mmCIF file with all atom_site columns, C-alpha atoms and ligand atoms in Angstrom:
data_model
loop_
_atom_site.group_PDB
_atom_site.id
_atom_site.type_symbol
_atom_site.label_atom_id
_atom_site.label_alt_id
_atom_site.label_comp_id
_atom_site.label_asym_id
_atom_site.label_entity_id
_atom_site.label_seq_id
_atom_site.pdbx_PDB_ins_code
_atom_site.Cartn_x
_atom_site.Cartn_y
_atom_site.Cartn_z
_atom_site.occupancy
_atom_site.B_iso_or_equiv
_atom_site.pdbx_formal_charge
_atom_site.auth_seq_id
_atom_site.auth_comp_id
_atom_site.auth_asym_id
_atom_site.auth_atom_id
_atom_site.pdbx_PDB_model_num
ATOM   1   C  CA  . UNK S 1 1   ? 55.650 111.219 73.790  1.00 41.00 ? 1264 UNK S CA  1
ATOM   2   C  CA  . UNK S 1 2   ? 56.711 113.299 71.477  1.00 39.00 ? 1265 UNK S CA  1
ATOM   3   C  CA  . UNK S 1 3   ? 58.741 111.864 68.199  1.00 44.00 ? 1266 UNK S CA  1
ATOM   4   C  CA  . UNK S 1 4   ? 62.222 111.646 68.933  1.00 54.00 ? 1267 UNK S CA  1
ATOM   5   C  CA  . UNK S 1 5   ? 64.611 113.690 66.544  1.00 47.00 ? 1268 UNK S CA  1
ATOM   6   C  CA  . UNK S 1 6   ? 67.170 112.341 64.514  1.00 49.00 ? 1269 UNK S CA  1
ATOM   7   C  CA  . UNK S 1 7   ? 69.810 110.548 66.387  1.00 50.00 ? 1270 UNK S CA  1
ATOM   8   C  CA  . UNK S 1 8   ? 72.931 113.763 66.606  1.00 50.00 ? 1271 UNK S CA  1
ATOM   9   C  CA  . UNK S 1 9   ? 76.924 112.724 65.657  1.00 52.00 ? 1272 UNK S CA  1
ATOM   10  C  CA  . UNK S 1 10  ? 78.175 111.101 68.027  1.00 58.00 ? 1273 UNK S CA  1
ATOM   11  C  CA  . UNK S 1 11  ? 80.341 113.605 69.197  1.00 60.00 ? 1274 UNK S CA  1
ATOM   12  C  CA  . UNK S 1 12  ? 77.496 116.119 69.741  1.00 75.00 ? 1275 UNK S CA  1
ATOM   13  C  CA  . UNK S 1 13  ? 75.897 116.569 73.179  1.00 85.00 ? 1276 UNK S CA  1
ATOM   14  C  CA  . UNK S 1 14  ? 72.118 114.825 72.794  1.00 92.00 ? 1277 UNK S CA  1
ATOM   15  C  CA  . UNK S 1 15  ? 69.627 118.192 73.207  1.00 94.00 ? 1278 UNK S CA  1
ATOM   16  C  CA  . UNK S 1 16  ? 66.015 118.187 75.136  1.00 95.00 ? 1279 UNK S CA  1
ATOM   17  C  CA  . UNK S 1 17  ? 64.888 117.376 71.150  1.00 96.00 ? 1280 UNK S CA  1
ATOM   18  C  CA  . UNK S 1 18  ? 67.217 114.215 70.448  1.00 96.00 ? 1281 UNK S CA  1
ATOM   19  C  CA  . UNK S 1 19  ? 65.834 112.441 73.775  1.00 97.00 ? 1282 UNK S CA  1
ATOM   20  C  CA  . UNK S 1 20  ? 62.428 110.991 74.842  1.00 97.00 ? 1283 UNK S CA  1
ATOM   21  C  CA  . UNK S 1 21  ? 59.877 113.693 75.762  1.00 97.00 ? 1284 UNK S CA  1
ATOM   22  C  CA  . UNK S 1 22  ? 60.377 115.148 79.570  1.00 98.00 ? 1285 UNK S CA  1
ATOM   23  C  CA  . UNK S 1 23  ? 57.930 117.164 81.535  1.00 97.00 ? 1286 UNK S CA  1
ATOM   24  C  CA  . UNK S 1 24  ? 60.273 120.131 82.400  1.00 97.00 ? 1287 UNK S CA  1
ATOM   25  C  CA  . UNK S 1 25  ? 60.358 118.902 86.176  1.00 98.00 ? 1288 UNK S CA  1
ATOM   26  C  CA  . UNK S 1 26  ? 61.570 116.820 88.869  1.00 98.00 ? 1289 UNK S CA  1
ATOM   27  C  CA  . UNK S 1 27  ? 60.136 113.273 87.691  1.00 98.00 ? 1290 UNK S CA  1
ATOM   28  C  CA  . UNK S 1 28  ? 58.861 110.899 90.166  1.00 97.00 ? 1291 UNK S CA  1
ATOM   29  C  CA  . UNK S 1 29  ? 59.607 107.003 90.647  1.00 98.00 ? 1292 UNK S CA  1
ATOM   30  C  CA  . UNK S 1 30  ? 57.124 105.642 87.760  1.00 97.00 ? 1293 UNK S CA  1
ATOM   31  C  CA  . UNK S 1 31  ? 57.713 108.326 85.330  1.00 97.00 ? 1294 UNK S CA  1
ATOM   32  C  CA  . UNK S 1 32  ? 62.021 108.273 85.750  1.00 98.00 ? 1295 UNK S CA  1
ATOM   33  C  CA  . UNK S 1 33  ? 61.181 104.461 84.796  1.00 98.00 ? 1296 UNK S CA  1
ATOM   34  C  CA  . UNK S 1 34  ? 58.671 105.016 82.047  1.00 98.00 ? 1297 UNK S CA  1
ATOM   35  C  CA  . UNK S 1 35  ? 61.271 107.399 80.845  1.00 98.00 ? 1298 UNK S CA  1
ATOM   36  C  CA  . UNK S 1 36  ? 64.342 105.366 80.766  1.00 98.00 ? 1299 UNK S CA  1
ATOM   37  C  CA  . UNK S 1 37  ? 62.490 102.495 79.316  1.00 98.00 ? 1300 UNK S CA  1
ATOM   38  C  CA  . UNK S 1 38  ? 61.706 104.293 76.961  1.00 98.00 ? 1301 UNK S CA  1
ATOM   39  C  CA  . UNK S 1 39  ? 65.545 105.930 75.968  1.00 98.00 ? 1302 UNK S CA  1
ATOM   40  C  CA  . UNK S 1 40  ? 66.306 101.938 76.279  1.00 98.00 ? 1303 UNK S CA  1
ATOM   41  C  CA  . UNK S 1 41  ? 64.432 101.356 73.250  1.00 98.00 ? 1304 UNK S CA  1
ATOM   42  C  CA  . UNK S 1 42  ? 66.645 103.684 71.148  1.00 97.00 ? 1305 UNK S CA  1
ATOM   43  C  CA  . UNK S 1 43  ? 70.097 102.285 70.944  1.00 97.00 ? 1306 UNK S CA  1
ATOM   44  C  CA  . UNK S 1 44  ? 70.869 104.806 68.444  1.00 96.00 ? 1307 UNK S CA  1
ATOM   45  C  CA  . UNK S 1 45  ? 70.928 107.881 71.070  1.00 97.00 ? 1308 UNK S CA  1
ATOM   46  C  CA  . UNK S 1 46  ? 73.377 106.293 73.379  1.00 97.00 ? 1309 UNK S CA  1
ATOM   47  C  CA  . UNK S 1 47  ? 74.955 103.055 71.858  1.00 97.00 ? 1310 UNK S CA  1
ATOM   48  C  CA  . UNK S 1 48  ? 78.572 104.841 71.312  1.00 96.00 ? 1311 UNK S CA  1
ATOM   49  C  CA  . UNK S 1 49  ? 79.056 105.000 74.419  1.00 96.00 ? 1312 UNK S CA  1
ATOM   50  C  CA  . UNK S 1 50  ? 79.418 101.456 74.959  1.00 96.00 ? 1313 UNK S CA  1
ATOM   51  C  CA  . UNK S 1 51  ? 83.364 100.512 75.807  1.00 94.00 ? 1314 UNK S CA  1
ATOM   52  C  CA  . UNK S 1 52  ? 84.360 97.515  77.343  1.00 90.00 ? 1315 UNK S CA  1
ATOM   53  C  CA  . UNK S 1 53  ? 88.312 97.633  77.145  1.00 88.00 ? 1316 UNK S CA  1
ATOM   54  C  CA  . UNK S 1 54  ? 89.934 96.183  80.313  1.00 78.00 ? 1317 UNK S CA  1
ATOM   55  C  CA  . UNK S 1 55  ? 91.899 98.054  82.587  1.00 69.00 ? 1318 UNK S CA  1
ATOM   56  C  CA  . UNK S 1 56  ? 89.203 100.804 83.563  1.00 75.00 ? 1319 UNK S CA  1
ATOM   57  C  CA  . UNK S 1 57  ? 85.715 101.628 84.428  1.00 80.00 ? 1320 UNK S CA  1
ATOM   58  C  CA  . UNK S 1 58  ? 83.666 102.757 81.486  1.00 91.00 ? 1321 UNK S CA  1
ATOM   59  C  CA  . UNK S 1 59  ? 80.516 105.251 81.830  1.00 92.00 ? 1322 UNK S CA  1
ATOM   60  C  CA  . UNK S 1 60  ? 79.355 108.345 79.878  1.00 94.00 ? 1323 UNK S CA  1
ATOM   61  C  CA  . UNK S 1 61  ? 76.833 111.119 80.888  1.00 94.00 ? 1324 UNK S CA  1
ATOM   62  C  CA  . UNK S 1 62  ? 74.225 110.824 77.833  1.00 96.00 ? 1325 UNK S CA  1
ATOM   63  C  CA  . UNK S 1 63  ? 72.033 113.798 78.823  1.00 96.00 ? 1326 UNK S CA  1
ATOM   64  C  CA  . UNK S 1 64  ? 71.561 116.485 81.690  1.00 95.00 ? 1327 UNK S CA  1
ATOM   65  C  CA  . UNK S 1 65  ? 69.341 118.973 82.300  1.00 96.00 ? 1328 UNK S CA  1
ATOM   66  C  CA  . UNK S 1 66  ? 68.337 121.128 85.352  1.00 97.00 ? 1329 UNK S CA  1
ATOM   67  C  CA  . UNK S 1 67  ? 65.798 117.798 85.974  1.00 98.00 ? 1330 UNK S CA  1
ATOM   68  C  CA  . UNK S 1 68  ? 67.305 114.720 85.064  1.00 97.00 ? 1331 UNK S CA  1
ATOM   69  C  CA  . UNK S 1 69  ? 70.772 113.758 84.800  1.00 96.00 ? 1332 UNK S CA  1
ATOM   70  C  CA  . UNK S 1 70  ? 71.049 110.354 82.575  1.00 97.00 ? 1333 UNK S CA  1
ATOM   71  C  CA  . UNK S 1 71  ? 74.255 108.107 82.432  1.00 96.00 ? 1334 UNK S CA  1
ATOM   72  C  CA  . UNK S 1 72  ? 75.161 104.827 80.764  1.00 97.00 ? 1335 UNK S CA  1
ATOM   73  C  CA  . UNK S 1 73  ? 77.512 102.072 82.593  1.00 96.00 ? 1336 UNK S CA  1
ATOM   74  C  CA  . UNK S 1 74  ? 79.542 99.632  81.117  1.00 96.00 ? 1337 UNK S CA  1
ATOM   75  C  CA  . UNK S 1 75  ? 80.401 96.643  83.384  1.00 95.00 ? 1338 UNK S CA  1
ATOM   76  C  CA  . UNK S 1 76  ? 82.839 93.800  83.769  1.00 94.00 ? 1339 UNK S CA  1
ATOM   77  C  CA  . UNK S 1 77  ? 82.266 91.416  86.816  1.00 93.00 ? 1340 UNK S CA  1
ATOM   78  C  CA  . UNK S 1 78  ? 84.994 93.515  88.642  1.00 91.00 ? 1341 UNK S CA  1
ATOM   79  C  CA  . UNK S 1 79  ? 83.195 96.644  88.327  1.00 92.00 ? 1342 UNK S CA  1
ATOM   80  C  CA  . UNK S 1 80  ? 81.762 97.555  92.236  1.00 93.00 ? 1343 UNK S CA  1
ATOM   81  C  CA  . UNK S 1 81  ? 80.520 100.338 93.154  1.00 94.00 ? 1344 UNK S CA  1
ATOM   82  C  CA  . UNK S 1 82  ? 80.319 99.833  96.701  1.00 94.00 ? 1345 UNK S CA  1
ATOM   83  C  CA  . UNK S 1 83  ? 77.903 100.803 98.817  1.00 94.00 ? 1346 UNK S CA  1
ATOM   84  C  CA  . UNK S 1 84  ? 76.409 104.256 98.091  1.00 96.00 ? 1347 UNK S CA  1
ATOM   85  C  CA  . UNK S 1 85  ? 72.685 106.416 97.966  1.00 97.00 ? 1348 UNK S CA  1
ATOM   86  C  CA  . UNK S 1 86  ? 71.670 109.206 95.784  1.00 97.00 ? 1349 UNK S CA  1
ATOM   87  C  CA  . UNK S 1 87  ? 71.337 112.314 98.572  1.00 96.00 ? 1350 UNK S CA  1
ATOM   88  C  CA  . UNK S 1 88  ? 67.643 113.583 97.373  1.00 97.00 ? 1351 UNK S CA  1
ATOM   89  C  CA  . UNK S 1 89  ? 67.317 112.121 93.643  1.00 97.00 ? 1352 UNK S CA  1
ATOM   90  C  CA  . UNK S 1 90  ? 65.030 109.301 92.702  1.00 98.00 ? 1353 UNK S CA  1
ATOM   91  C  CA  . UNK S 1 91  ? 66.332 106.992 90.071  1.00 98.00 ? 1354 UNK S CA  1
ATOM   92  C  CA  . UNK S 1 92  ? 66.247 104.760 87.089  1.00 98.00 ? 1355 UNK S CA  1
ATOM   93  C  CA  . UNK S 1 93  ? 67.763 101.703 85.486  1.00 98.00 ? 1356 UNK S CA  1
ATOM   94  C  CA  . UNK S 1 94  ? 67.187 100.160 82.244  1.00 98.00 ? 1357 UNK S CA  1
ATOM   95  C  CA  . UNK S 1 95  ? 69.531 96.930  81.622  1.00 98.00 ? 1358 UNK S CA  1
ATOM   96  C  CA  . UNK S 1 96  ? 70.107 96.631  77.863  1.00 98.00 ? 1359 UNK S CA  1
ATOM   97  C  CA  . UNK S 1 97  ? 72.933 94.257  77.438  1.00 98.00 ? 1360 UNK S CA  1
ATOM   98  C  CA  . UNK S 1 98  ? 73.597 91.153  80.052  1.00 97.00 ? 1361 UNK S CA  1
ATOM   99  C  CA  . UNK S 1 99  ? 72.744 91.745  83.325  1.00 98.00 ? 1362 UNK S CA  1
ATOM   100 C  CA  . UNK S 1 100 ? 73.657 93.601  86.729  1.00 97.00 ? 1363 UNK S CA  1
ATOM   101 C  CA  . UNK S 1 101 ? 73.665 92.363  90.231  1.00 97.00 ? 1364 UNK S CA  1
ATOM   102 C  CA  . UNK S 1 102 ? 72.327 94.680  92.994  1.00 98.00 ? 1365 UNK S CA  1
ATOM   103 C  CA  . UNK S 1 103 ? 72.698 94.356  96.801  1.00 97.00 ? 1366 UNK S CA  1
ATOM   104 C  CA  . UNK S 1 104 ? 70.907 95.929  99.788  1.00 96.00 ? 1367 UNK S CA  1
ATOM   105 C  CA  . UNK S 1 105 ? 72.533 95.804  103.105 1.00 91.00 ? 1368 UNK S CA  1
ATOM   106 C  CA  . UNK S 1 106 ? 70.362 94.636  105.968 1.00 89.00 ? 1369 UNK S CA  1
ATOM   107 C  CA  . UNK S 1 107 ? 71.102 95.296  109.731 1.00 84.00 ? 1370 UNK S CA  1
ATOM   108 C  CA  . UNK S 1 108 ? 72.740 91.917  111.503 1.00 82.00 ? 1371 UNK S CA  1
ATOM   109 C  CA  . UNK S 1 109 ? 72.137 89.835  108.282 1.00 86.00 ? 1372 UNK S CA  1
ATOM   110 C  CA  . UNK S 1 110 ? 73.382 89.160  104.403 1.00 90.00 ? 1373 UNK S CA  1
ATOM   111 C  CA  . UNK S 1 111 ? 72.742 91.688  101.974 1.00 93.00 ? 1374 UNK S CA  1
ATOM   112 C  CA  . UNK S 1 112 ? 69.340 91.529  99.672  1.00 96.00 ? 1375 UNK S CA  1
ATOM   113 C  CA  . UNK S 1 113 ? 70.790 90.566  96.222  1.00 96.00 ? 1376 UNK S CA  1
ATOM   114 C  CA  . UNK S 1 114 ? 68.971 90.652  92.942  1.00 97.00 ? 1377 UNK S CA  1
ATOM   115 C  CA  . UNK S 1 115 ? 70.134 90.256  89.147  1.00 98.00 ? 1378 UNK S CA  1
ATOM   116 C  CA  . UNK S 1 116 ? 68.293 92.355  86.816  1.00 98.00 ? 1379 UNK S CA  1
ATOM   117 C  CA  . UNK S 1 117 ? 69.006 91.100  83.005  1.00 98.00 ? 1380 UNK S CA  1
ATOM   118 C  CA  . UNK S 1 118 ? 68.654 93.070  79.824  1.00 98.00 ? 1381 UNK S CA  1
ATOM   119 C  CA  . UNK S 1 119 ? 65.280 93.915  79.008  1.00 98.00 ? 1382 UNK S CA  1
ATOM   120 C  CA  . UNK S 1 120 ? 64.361 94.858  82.574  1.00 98.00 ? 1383 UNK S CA  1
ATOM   121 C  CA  . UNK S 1 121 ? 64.189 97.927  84.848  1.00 98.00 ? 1384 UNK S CA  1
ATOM   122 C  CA  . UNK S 1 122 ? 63.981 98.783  88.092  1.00 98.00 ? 1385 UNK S CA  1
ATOM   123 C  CA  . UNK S 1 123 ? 63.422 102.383 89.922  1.00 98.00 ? 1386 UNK S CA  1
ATOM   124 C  CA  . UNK S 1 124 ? 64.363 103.799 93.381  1.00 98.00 ? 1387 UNK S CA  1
ATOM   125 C  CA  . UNK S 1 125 ? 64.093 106.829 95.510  1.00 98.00 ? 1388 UNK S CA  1
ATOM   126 C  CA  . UNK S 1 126 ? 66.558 108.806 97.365  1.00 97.00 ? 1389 UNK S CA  1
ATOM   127 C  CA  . UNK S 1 127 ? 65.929 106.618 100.735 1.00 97.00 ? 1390 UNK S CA  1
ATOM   128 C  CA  . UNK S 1 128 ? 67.489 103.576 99.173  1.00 97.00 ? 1391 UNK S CA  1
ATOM   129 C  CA  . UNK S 1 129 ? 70.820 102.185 99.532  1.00 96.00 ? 1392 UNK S CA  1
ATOM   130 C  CA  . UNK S 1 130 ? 72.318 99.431  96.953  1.00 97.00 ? 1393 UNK S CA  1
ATOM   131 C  CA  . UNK S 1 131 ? 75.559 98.279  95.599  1.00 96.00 ? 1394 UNK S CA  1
ATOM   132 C  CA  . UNK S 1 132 ? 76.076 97.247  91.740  1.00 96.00 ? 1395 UNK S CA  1
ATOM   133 C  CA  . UNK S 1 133 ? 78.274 95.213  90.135  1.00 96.00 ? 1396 UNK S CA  1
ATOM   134 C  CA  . UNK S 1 134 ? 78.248 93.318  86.644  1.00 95.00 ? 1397 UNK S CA  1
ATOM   135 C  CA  . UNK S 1 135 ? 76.808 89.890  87.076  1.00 96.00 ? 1398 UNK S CA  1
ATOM   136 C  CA  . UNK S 1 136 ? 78.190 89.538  83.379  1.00 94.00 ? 1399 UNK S CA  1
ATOM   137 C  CA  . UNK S 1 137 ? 80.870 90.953  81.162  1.00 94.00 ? 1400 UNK S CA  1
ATOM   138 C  CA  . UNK S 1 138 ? 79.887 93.283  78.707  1.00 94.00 ? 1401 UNK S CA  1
ATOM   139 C  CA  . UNK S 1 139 ? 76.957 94.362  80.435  1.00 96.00 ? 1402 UNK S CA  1
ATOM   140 C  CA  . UNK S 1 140 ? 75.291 98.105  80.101  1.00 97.00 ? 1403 UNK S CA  1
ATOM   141 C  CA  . UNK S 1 141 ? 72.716 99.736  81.832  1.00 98.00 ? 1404 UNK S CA  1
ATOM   142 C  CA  . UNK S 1 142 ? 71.768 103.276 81.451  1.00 98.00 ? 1405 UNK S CA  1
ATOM   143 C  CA  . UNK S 1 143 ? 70.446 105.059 84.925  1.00 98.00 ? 1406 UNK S CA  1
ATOM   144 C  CA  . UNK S 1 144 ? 68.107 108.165 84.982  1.00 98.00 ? 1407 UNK S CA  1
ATOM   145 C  CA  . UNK S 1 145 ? 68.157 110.546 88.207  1.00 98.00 ? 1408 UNK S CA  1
ATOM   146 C  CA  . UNK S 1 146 ? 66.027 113.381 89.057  1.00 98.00 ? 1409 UNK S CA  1
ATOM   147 C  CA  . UNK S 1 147 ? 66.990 115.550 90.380  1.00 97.00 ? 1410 UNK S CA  1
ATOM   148 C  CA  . UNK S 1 148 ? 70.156 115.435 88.521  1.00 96.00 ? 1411 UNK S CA  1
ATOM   149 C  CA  . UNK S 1 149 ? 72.984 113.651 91.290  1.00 94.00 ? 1412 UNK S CA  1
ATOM   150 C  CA  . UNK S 1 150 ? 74.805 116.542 92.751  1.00 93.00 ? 1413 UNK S CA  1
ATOM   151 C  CA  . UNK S 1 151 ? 76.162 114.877 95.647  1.00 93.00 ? 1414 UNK S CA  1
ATOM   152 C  CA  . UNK S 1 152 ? 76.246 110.869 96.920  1.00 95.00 ? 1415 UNK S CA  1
ATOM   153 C  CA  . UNK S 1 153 ? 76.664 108.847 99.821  1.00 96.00 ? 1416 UNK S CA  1
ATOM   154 C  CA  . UNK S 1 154 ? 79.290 105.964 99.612  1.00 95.00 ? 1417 UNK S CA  1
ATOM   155 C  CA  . UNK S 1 155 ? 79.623 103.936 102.681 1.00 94.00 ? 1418 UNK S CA  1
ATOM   156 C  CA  . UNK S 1 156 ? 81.805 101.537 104.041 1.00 88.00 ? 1419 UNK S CA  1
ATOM   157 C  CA  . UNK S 1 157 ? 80.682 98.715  106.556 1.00 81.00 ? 1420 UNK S CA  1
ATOM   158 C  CA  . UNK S 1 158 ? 83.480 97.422  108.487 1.00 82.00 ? 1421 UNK S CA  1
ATOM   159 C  CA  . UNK S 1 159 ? 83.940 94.095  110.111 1.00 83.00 ? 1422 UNK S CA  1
ATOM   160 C  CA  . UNK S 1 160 ? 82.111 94.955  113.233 1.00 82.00 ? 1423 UNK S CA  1
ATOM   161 C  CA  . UNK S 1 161 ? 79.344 96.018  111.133 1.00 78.00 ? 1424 UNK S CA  1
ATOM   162 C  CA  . UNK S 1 162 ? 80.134 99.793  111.816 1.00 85.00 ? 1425 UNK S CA  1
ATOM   163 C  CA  . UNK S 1 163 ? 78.404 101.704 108.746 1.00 88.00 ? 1426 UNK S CA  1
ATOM   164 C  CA  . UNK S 1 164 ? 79.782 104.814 108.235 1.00 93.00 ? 1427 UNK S CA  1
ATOM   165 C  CA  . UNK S 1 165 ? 78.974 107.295 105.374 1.00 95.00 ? 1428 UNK S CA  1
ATOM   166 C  CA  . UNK S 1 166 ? 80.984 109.815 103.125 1.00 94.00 ? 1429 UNK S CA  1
ATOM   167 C  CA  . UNK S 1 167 ? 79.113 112.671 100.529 1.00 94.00 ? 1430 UNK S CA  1
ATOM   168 C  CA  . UNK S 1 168 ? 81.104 112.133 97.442  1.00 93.00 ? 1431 UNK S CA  1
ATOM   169 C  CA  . UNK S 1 169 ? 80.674 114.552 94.604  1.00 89.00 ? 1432 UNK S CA  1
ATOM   170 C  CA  . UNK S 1 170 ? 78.000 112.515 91.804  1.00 83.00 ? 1433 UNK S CA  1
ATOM   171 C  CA  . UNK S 1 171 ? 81.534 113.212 88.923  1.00 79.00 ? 1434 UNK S CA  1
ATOM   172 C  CA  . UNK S 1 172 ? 83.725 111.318 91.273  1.00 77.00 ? 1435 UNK S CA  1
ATOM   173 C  CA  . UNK S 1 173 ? 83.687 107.452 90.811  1.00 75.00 ? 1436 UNK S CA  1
ATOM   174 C  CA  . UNK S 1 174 ? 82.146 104.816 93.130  1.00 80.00 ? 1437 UNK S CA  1
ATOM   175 C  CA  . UNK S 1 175 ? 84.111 102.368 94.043  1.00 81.00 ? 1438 UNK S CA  1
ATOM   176 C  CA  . UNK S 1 176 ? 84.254 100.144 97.346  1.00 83.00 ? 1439 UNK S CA  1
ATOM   177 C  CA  . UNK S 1 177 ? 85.765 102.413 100.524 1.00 77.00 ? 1440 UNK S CA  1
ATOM   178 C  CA  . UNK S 1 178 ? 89.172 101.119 101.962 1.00 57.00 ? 1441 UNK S CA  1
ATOM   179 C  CA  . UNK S 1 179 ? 87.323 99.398  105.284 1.00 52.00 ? 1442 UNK S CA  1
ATOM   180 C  CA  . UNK S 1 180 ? 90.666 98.433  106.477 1.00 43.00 ? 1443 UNK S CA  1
ATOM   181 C  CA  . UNK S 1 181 ? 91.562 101.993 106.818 1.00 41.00 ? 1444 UNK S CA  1
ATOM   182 C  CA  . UNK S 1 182 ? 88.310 103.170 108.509 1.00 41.00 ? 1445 UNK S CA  1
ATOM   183 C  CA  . UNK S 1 183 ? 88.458 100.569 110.672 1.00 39.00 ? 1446 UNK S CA  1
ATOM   184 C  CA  . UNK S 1 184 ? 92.103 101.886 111.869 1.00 37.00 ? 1447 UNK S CA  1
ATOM   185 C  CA  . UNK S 1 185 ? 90.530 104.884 112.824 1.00 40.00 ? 1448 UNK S CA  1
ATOM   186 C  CA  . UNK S 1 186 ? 87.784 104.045 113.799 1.00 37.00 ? 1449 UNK S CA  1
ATOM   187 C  CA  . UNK S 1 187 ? 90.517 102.002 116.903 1.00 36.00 ? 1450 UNK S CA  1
ATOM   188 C  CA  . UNK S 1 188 ? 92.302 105.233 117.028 1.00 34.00 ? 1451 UNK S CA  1
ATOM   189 C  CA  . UNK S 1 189 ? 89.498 106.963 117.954 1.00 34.00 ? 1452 UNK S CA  1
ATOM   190 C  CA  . UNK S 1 190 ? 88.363 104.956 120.964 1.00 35.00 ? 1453 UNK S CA  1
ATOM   191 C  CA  . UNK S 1 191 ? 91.811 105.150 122.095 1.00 33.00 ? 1454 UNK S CA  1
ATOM   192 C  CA  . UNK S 1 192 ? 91.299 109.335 122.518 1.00 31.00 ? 1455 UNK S CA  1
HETATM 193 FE FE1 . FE2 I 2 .   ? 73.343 103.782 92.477  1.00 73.70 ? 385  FE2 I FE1 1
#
């Protein structure tokens, strides 16, 4: 890679220079992770973004380009954010402080869980389908797509098991879908 520039104010947008060197395409599994491992290792491009004040969720968007599109997540142990994919991007994620729990949901069974502590990575690609949540407070993680997220799935799984899915907008936040509601009309429905 290239040498990385200066780290910018803080207030400034990072620029293709500030961050680790990209190839000017869509990046596959290996490479996203290679990449972000990489950006991991420089606290000083991304560390004032860290916030953990209650109350709210806390992320930033550190760098986009027509490629990737790179965020960094704060957690508490309350932050969820339910069940979702990533439409047709591949992804990323670099733990750098604590740890984060992820989930898979399996067909007539528990969920695959996993904790992933700081230090560690793990990549993805657009066919799979996880939940996240803090396993610790004061955890961060940043998380490199590529494509860059345009739109999301977020899903609910009601009580009968029902999955159902809803494209979300990738600036909206995930959070877990209102079941009970879905599962209303999902009874309305088979009443028609
Ligand atoms: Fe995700």
């Amino acid at each position: 890679m290239t040498t990385i520039g200066n780290a910018p104010a803080q207030s400034a947008p990072l620029t293709e220079s500030d961050v680790p060197a990209l190839p000017g395409r869509t990046m596959a599994q290996r490479e996203l992770q290679d990449w972000v491992n990489e950006l991991a290792k420089h606290p000083e491009l991304w560390e004032h973004h860290i916030n953990h004040e209650g109350g709210r969720r806390h992320y930033a968007s550190v760098y986009r380009d027509s490629n990737i599109d790179v965020w960094l997540l704060c957690w508490n142990t309350e932050d969820d954010t339910g069940w979702h994919d990533h439409d047709i991007s591949s992804g990323a994620v670099a733990v750098t402080h604590g740890a984060v729990s992820e989930a898979n949901p399996r067909m007539n069974g528990e969920p695959v869980h996993r904790v992933v502590k700081a230090g560690r990575s793990f990549t993805f690609g657009p066919d799979h389908v996880h939940r996240m949540v803090g396993a610790f407070d004061g955890s961060v993680s940043i998380h490199a797509y590529s494509p860059p997220l345009w739109r999301m799935g977020q899903y609910s799984i009601g009580p009968s098991g029902v999955i159902r899915r809803m494209s979300v907008s990738y600036a909206d936040e995930l959070r877990p879908m209102d079941e009970q509601s879905l599962v209303e009309k999902s009874t309305d429905r088979q009443l028609i």
